[in-house]
């Protein structure tokens, strides 16, 4: 019963003023996907700035390679990620792929998503 009350309360329109309306924020750049060839196949990553940061936070704390792999996973989506894993990715290609992806997305090498505004 308590859960039903909370759910019903969450659905009511919020008519109180906000300090900031995050829903109104729009991307400053066109979020075009990044397309590349690997293992004779076309792959497409969603734009880095379009990725859900919440799913990337844990892996970002583990270092550069886990952060890059998490970004690839999020950028491809679950169905494509499974195929990408099957295709394999040699370690020497990971950094090159991420750098090309970051450049396409307008980020400088070594720049994190969180620091892209500074």
XYZ file of C-alpha atoms in Angstrom, residues 8-93:
86
model
C 0.706 7.782 -7.285
C 2.444 10.755 -5.674
C 5.309 10.542 -8.171
C 2.873 10.807 -11.083
C 1.184 13.997 -9.887
C 2.290 17.099 -11.795
C 4.800 19.215 -9.918
C 3.481 22.769 -9.827
C 6.169 24.214 -7.552
C 8.986 26.382 -8.984
C 12.370 24.826 -9.821
C 15.843 26.244 -9.260
C 16.948 24.715 -12.572
C 15.051 22.957 -15.360
C 17.357 20.205 -16.604
C 14.627 19.053 -19.012
C 15.133 22.273 -20.971
C 18.871 21.698 -21.572
C 19.720 20.874 -25.191
C 22.971 19.627 -26.694
C 25.232 22.387 -28.014
C 26.423 20.198 -30.890
C 24.721 17.835 -33.294
C 24.931 14.394 -31.710
C 25.792 12.491 -34.883
C 26.828 8.865 -34.429
C 30.376 7.662 -35.095
C 30.640 4.968 -37.778
C 33.661 2.719 -38.222
C 34.680 -0.571 -39.799
C 35.894 -3.529 -37.759
C 36.212 -7.161 -38.799
C 34.717 -6.290 -42.202
C 31.553 -4.928 -40.630
C 30.074 -1.459 -40.159
C 29.600 -0.429 -36.515
C 27.999 2.711 -35.140
C 28.556 4.319 -31.746
C 26.057 6.811 -30.369
C 27.672 10.230 -29.817
C 29.698 10.374 -26.576
C 27.669 13.291 -25.254
C 24.435 11.326 -25.763
C 25.544 8.443 -23.507
C 23.964 7.954 -20.093
C 26.703 8.972 -17.676
C 25.151 6.984 -14.827
C 25.991 3.684 -16.505
C 29.603 4.814 -17.063
C 30.508 6.117 -13.602
C 31.553 2.837 -11.966
C 33.875 1.819 -14.797
C 35.363 5.314 -15.061
C 36.737 4.879 -11.538
C 38.600 1.726 -12.615
C 40.889 3.463 -15.112
C 41.155 4.405 -18.780
C 40.629 1.018 -20.450
C 37.574 0.015 -18.385
C 36.146 3.502 -18.983
C 36.678 3.198 -22.749
C 35.113 -0.265 -22.859
C 32.123 0.977 -20.822
C 31.691 3.854 -23.283
C 31.835 1.423 -26.218
C 29.257 -0.832 -24.535
C 26.893 2.060 -23.853
C 27.446 3.565 -27.305
C 26.599 0.318 -29.098
C 23.675 -0.784 -26.937
C 23.092 -4.285 -25.607
C 22.270 -6.070 -28.858
C 25.237 -4.696 -30.818
C 27.575 -5.003 -27.827
C 27.123 -8.785 -27.784
C 28.121 -8.968 -31.483
C 31.044 -6.581 -30.906
C 32.348 -8.796 -28.097
C 32.145 -11.837 -30.376
C 34.141 -9.971 -33.050
C 36.904 -9.331 -30.531
C 39.080 -6.257 -30.156
C 42.876 -6.437 -29.777
C 44.212 -4.224 -26.999
C 46.400 -2.239 -29.379
C 43.271 -1.030 -31.198
